[in-house]
Short mmCIF file of C-alpha atoms and ligand atoms in Angstrom, two decimals:
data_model
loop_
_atom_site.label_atom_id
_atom_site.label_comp_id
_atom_site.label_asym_id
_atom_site.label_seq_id
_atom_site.Cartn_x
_atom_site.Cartn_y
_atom_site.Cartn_z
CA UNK F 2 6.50 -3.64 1.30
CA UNK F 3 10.20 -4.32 1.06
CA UNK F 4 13.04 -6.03 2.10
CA UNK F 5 15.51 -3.66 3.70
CA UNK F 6 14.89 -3.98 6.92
CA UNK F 7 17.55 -3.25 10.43
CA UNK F 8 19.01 -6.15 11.70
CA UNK F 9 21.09 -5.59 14.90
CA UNK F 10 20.92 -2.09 14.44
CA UNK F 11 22.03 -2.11 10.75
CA UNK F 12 20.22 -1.75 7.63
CA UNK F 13 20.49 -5.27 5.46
CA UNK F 14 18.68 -5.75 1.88
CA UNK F 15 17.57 -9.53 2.61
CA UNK F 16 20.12 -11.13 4.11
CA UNK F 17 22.96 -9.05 3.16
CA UNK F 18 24.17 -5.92 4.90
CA UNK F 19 24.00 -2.84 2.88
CA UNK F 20 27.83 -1.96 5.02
CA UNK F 21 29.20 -5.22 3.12
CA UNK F 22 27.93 -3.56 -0.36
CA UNK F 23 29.49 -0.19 0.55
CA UNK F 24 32.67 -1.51 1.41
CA UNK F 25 33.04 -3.97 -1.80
CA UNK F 26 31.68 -1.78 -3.97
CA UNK F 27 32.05 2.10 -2.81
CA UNK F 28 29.34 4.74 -3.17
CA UNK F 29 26.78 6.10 -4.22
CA UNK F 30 25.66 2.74 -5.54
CA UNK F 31 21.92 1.45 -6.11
CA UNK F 32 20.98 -1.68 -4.84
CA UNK F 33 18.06 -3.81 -5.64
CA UNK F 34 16.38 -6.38 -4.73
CA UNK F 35 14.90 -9.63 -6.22
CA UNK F 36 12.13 -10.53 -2.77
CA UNK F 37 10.96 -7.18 -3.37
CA UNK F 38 10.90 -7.37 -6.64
CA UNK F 39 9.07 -10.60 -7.03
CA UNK F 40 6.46 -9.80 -4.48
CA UNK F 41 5.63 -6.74 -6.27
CA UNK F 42 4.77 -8.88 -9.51
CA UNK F 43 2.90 -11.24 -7.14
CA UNK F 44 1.18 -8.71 -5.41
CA UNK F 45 0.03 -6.79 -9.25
CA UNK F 46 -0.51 -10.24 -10.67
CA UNK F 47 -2.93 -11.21 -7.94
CA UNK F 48 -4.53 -7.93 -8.20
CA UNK F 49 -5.92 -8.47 -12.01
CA UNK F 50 -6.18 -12.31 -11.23
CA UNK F 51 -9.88 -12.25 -12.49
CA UNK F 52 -8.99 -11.58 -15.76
CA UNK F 53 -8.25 -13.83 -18.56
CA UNK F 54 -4.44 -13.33 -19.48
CA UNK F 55 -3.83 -9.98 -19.13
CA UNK F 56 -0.60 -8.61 -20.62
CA UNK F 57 1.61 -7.14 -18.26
CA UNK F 58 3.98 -5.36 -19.64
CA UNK F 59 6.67 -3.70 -17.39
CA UNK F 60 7.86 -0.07 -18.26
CA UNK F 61 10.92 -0.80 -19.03
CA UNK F 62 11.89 2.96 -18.73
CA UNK F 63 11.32 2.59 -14.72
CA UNK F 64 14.85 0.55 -14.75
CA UNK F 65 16.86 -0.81 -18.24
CA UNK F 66 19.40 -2.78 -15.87
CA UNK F 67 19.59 -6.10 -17.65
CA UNK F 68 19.31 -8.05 -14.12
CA UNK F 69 16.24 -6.39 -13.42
CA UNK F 70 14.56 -7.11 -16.84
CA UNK F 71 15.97 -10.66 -16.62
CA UNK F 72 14.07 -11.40 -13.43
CA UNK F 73 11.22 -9.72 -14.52
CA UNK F 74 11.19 -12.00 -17.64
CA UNK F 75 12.01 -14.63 -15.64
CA UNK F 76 8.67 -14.18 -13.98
CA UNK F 77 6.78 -13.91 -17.36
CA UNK F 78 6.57 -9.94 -17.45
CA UNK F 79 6.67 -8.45 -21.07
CA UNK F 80 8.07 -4.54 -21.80
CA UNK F 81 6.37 -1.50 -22.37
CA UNK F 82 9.55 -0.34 -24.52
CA UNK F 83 9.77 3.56 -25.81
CA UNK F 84 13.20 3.01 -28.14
CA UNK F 85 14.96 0.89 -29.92
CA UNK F 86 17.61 1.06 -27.45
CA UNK F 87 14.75 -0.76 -24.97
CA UNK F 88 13.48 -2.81 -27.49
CA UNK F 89 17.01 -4.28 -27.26
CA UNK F 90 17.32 -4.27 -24.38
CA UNK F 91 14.48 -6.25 -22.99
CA UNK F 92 14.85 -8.99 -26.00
CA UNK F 93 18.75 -9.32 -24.54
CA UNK F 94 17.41 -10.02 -21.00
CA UNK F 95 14.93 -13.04 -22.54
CA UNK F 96 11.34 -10.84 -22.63
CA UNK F 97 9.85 -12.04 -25.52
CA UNK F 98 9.02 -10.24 -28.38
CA UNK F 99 5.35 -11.71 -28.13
CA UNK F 100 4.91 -9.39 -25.02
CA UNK F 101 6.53 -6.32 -26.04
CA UNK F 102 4.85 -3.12 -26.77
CA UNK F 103 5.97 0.15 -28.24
CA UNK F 104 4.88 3.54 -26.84
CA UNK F 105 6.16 7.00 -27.56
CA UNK F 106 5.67 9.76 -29.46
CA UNK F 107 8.62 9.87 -31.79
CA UNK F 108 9.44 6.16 -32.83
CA UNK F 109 11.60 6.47 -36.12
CA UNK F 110 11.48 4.61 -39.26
CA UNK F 111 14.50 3.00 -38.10
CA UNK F 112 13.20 1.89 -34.76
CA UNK F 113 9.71 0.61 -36.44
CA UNK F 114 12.01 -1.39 -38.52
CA UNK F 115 13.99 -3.04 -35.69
CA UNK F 116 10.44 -4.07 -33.96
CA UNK F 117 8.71 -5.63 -36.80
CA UNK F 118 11.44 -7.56 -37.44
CA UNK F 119 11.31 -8.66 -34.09
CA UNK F 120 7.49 -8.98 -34.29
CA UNK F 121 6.46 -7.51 -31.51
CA UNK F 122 3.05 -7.55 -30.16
CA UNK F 123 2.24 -4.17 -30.51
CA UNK F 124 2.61 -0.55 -31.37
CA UNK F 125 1.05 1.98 -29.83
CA UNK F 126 0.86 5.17 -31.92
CA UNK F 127 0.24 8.43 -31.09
CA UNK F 128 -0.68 10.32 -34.38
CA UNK F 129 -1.70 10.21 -37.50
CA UNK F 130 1.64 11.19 -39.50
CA UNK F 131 3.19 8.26 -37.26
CA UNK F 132 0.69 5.39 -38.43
CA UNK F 133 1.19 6.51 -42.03
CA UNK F 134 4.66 6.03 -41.70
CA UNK F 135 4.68 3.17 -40.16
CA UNK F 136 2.05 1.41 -42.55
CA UNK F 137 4.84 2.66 -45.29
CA UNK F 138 7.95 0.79 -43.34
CA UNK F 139 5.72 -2.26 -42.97
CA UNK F 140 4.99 -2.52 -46.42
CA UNK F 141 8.21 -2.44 -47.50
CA UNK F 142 8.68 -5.03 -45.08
CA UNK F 143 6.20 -7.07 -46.64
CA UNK F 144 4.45 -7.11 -43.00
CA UNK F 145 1.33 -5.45 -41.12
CA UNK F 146 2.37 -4.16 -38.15
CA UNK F 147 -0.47 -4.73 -35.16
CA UNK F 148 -1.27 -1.52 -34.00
CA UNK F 149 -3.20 0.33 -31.51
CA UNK F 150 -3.99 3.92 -30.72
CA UNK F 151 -3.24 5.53 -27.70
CA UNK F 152 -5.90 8.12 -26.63
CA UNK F 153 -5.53 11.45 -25.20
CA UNK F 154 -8.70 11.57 -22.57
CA UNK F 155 -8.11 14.95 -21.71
CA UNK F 156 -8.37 13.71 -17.96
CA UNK F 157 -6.14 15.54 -15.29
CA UNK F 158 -4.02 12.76 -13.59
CA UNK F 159 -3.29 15.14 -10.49
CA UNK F 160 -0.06 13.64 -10.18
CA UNK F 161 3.23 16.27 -10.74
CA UNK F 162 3.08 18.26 -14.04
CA UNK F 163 6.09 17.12 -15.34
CA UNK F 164 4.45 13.63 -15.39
CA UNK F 165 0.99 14.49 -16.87
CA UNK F 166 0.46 13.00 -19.71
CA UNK F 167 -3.52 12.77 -20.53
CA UNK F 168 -4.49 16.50 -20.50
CA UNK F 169 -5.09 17.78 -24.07
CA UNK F 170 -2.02 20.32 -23.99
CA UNK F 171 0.27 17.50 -23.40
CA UNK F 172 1.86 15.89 -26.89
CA UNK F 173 0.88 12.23 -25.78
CA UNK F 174 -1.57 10.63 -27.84
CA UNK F 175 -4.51 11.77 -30.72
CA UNK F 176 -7.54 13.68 -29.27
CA UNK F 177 -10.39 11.74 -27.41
CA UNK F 178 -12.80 13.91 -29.46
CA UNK F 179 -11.53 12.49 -33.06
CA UNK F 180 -10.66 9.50 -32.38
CA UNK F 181 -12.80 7.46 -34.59
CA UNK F 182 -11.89 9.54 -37.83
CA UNK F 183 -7.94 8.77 -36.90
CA UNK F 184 -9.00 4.93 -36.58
CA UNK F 185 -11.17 5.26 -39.99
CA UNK F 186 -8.54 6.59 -41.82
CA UNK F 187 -5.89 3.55 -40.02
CA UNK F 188 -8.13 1.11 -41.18
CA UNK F 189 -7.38 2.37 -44.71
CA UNK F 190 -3.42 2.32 -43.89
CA UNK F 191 -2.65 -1.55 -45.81
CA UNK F 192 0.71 -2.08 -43.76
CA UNK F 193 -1.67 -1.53 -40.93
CA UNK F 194 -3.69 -4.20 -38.92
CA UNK F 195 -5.42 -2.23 -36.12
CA UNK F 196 -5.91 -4.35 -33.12
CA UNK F 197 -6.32 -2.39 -29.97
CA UNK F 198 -7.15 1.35 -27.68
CA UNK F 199 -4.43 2.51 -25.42
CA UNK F 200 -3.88 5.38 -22.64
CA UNK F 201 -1.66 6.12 -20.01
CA UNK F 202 -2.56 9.96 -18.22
CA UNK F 203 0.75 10.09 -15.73
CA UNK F 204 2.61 8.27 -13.29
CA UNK F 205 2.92 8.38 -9.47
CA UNK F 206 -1.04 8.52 -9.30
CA UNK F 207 -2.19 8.85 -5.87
CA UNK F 208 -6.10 8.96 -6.58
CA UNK F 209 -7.69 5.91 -9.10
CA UNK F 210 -10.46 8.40 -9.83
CA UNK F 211 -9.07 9.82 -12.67
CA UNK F 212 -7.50 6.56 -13.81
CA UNK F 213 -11.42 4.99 -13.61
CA UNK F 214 -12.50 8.29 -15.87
CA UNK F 215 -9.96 7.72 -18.59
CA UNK F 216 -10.75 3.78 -18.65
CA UNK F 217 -14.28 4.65 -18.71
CA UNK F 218 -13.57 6.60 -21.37
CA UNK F 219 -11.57 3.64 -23.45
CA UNK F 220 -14.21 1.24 -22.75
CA UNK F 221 -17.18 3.45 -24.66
CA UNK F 222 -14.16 4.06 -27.30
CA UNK F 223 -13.82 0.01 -27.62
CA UNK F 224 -17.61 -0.49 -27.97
CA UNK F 225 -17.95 2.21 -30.91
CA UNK F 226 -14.73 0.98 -33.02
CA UNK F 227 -16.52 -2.45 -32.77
CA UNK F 228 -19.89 -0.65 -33.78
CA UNK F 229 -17.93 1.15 -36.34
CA UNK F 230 -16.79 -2.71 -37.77
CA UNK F 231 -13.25 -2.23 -36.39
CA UNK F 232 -11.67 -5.52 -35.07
CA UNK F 233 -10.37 -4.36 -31.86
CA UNK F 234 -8.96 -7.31 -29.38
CA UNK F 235 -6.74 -5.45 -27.07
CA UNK F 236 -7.24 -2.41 -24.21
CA UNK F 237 -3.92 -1.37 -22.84
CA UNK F 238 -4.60 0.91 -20.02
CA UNK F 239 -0.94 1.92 -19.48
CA UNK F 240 0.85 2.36 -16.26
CA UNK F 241 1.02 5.11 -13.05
CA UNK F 242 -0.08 3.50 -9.94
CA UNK F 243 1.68 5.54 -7.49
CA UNK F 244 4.11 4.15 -4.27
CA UNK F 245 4.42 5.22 -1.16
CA UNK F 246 7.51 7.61 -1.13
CA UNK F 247 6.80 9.80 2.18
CA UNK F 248 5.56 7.87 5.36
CA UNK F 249 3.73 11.01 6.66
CA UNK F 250 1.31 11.06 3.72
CA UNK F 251 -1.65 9.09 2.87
CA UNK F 252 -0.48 5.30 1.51
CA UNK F 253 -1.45 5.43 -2.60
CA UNK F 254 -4.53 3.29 -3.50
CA UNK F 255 -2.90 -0.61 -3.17
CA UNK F 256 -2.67 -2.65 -6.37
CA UNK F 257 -5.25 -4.57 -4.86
CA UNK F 258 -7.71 -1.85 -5.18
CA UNK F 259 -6.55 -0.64 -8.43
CA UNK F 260 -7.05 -4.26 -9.33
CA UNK F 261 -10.84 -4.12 -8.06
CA UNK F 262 -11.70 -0.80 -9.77
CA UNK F 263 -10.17 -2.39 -13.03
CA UNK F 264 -11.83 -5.64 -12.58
CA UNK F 265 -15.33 -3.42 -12.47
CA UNK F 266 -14.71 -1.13 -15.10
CA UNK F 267 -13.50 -3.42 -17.95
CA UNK F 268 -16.10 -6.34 -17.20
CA UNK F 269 -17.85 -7.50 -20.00
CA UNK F 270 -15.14 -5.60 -22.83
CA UNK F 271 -14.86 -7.95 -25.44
CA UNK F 272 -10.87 -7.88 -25.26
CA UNK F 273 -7.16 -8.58 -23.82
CA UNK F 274 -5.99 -6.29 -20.88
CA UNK F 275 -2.91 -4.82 -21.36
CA UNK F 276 -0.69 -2.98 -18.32
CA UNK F 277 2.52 -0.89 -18.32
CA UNK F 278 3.79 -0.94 -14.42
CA UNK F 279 6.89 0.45 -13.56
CA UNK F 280 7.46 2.40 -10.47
CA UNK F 281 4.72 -0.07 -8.94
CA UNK F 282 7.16 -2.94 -9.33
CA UNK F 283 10.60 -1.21 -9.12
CA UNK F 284 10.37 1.75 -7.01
CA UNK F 285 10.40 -0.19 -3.42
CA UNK F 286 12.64 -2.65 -4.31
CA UNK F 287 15.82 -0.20 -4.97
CA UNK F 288 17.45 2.55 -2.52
CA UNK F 289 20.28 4.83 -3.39
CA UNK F 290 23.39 3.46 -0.79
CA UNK F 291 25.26 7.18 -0.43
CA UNK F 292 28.26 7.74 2.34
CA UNK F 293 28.65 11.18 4.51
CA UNK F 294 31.62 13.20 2.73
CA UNK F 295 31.21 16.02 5.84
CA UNK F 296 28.18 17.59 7.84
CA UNK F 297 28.77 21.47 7.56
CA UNK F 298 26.91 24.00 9.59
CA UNK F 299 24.40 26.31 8.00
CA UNK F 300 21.81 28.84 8.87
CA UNK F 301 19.03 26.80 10.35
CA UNK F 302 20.25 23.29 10.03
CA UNK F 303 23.42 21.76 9.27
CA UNK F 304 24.28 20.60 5.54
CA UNK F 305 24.85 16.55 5.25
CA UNK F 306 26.93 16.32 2.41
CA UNK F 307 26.73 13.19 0.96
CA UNK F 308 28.51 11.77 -2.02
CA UNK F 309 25.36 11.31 -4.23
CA UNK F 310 23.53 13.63 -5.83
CA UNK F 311 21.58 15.34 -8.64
CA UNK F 312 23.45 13.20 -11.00
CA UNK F 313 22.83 9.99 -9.50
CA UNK F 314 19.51 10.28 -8.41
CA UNK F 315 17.67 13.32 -10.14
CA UNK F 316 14.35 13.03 -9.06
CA UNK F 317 14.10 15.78 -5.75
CA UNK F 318 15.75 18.14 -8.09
CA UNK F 319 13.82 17.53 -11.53
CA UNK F 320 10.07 16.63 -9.93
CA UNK F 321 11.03 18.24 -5.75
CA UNK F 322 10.49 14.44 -5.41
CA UNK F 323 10.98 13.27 -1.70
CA UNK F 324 12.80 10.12 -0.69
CA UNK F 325 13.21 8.91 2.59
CA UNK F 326 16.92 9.06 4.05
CA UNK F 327 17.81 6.63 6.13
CA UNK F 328 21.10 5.91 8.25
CA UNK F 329 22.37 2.54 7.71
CA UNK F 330 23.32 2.13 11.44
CA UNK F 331 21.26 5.00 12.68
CA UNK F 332 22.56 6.14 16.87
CA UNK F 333 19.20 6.79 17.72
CA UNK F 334 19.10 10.49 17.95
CA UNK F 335 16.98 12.80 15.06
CA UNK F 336 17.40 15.92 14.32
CA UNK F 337 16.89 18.04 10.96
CA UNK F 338 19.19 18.27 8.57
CA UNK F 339 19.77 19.80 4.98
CA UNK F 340 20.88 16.84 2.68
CA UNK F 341 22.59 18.16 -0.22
CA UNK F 342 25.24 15.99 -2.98
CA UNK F 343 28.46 17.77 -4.25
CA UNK F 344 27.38 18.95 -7.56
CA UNK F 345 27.97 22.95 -7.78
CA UNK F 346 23.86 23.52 -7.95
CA UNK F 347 21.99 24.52 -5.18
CA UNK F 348 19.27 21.86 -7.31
CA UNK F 349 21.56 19.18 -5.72
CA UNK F 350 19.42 19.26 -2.71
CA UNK F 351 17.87 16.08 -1.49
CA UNK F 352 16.32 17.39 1.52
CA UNK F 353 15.86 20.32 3.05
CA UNK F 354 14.97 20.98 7.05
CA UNK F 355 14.30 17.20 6.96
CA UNK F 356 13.16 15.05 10.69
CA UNK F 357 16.03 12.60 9.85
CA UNK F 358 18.72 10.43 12.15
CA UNK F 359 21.43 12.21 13.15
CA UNK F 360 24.35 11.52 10.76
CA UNK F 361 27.98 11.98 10.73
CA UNK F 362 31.25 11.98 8.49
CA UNK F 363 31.70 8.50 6.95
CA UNK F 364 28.40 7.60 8.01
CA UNK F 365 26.16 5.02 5.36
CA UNK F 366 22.46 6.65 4.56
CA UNK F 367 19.93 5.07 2.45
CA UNK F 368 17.67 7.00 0.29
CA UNK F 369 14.85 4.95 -0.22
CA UNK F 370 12.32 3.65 -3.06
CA UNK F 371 15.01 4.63 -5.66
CA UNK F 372 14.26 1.24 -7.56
CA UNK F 373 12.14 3.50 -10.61
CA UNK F 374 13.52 6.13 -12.56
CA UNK F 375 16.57 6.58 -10.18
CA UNK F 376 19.69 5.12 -12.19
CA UNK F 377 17.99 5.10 -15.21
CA UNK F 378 17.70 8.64 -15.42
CA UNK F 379 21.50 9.24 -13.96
CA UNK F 380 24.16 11.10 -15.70
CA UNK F 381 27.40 12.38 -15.54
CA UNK F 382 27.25 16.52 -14.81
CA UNK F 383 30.25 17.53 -13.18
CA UNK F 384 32.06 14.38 -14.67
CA UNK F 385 30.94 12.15 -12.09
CA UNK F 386 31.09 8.39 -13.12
CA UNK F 387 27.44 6.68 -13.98
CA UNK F 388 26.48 5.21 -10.30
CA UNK F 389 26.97 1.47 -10.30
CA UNK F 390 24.04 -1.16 -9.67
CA UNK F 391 23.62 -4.12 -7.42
CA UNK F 392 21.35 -6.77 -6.77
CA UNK F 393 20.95 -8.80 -3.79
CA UNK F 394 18.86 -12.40 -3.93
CA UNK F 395 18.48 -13.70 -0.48
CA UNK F 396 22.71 -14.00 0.97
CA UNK F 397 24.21 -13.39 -2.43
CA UNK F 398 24.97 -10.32 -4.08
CA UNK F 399 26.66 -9.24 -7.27
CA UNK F 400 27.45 -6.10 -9.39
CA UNK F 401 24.85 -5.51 -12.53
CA UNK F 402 26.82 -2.20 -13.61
CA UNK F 403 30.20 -1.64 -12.77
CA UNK F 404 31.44 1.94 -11.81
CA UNK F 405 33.50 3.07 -14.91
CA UNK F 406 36.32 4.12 -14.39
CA UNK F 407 36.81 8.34 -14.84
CA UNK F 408 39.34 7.40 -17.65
CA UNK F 409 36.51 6.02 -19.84
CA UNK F 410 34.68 9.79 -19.38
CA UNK F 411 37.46 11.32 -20.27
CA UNK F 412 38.45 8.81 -23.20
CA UNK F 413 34.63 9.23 -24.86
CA UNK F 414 35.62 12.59 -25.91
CA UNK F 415 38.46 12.89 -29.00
CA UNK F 416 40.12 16.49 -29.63
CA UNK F 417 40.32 17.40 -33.25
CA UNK F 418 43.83 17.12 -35.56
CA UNK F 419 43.61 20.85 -35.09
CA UNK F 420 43.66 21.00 -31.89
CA UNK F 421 46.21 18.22 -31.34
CA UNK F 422 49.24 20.21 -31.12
N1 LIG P 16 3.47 3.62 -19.99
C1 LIG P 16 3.83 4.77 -20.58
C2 LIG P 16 3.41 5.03 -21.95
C3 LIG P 16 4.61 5.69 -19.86
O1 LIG P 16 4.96 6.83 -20.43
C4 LIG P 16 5.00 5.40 -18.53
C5 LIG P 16 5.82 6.32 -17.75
C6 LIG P 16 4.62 4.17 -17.97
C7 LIG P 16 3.83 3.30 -18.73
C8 LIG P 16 5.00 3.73 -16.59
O2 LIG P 16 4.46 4.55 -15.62
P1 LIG P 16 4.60 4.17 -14.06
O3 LIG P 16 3.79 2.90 -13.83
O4 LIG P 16 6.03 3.97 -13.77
O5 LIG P 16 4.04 5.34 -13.37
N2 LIG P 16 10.67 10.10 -14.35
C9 LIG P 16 9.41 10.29 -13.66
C10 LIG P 16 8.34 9.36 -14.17
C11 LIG P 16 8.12 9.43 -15.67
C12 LIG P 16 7.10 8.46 -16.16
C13 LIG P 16 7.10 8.41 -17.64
N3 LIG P 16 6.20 7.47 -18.20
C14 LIG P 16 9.64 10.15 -12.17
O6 LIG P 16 10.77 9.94 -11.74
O7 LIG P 16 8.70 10.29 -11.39
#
């Protein structure tokens, strides 16, 4: 559920009309919202209420804006963090470092550095050349750096396979098969104190099938380590609960029944819970705001040209990702239409053939659920400015990101003394 809803005919995010944000601010621009965004928290909280303190840890990757993380923090959310760029990040917008965990398969000395000076709750490694160095950089800290494994369960997420992540071909995580050698030779790592089991197979899951196979399969890991003497306190069983992105298709399992089949197959493990939402708690409470440059004929159906695209929001062209379009102040009247931006790809499609209103020049559309990995994954091809961010609590409003202006583009370049004259 959300909170953009048509008042008198025109879209508003709460209480404020998504017209007023256009005309302040210009387009594209992404707007969020805090309702939605604290009712999603609500809504996962609830879901794994049984449980005693779970960790949730929001994927911080999903969306970096400092707004967002600050009312996420503000509701006692940690960070699933994959940098050191988001491990600054989410300390700057008040998350704790006491609820802050590091995934990723390529942290650098440098970055392990930055979080154990922090002291962050944990890292989650992903081989065996990675916990070596990192037992190395903790020593010379003078620290032990609380560590957990993540496992690849060779378990096919059936999500997109550009966001796979726990079949054994991908390079997330060390082999199901061998785990307990990797954790015997950890324990044997001094700048080392290992603590926990981790996985995370993909994102956008539609099915908790093969989410319940790969905990199953972390829950018999847990009870050997502990067999095998290891001291392990924590179970982080990632993120990837999917949202609903296309109204024609089946709604994805709710975090209420993710929360059940959780509840059922951890009961009894001798440990925390740790959880690394993001599109769960982002994606509905963000939409892409985008104004009609021209509607051009074409073969079949016309061409909406809008003034977003691949840049802005790259998700139909990188994953064919759909997103509902919406008009703002829609006439009434549907037809198809071929929803392209302005970038000189014909990948800068948004939608093609789509049942949509009928839209004309100047015209406000909406693309919807944009909250996760929409801005955050925006760049500037064709030396388009980064899109701007806004978010909207209740009847106030304010900008998060300001547009730059194309002089800073141009200024982040320098030309060489030899070419200077
Ligand atoms: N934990 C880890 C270790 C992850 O790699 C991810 C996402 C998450 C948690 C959060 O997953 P979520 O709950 O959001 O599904 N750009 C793609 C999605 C990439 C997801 C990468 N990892 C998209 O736009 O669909």
């Amino acid at each position: 559920m959300d909170h953009f809803d048509y008042v008198d005919g025109a879209m508003q995010v709460e209480q404020v009309p998504m017209a007023a944000i256009a005309d302040a601010v210009g387009t594209p621009v992404y707007v969020y919202s805090t309702a939605t965004l604290t009712r999603h928290v609500g809504v996962f909280r609830d879901a794994l209420g049984s449980l005693d303190n779970p960790l949730i840890a929001f994927a911080v990757k999903a969306n970096p804006n400092a707004a967002v993380l600050a009312t996420l923090a503000k509701l006692g959310l940690g960070a699933d963090v994959v940098s050191g760029g988001e491990l600054l990040r989410a300390i700057a917008a008040g998350i704790p470092a006491d609820r802050i965990v590091f995934s990723g398969v390529g942290k650098t000395a440098e970055e392990m550095r930055l979080a154990l000076d922090h002291g962050i709750f944990q890292f989650n490694l992903e081989s065996e050349p990675e916990a070596e160095m990192l037992s190395e950089v903790a020593l010379s800290m003078g620290k032990r750096a609380p560590v957990a494994y993540r496992i690849n369960p060779d378990v096919d997420a059936g999500t997109h396979a550009k966001i796979s992540t726990g079949k054994s071909e991908n390079k997330f995580g060390i082999p199901y098969d061998r785990a307990l050698e990797s954790y015997a030779a950890a324990r044997d790592l001094p700048g080392l104190d290992v603590q926990g089991v981790a996985v995370h197979i993909g994102s956008q899951l539609t099915d908790l099938a093969p989410l319940e196979a790969a905990f199953t399969k972390v829950g018999a890991l847990v009870a050997a380590l502990r067999e095998a003497g290891h001291d392990i306190r924590t179970a982080d069983l990632g993120g990837g609960l999917g949202v609903p992105y296309d109204p024609a298709l089946p709604v994805p399992p709710s975090p209420a029944a993710y929360g059940e089949m959780v509840c059922r197959v951890t009961q009894g493990w001798p440990v925390r819970l740790m959880f690394e939402p993001g599109r769960v708690i982002v994606g509905n409470a963000g939409a892409l705001l985008s104004r009609v440059v021209r509607v051009k004929q074409g073969a079949q159906a016309p061409f909406v040209i809008v003034d977003a695209a691949m840049n802005d929001l790259l998700r139909p062209s990188l994953y064919d990702a759909w997103h509902d379009i919406r008009a703002v102040t829609p006439v009434g009247q549907r037809a198809a239409a071929n929803v392209v931006g302005p970038v000189c790809e014909t990948g800068d499609t948004f939608a093609m053939g789509r049942d949509m209103d009928v839209v004309a020049a100047g015209d406000l559309v909406a693309f919807m659920t944009a909250g996760a990995y929409g801005a955050t994954m925006a760049g500037t091809y064709n030396s388009r400015p980064l899109t701007p961010e806004v978010l909207v609590s209740g009847d106030k409003w304010a900008v998060v990101r300001a547009r730059p202006p194309i002089e800073a583009l141009i200024a982040g370049d320098s030309i060489p003394d030899w070419l200077a004259d």
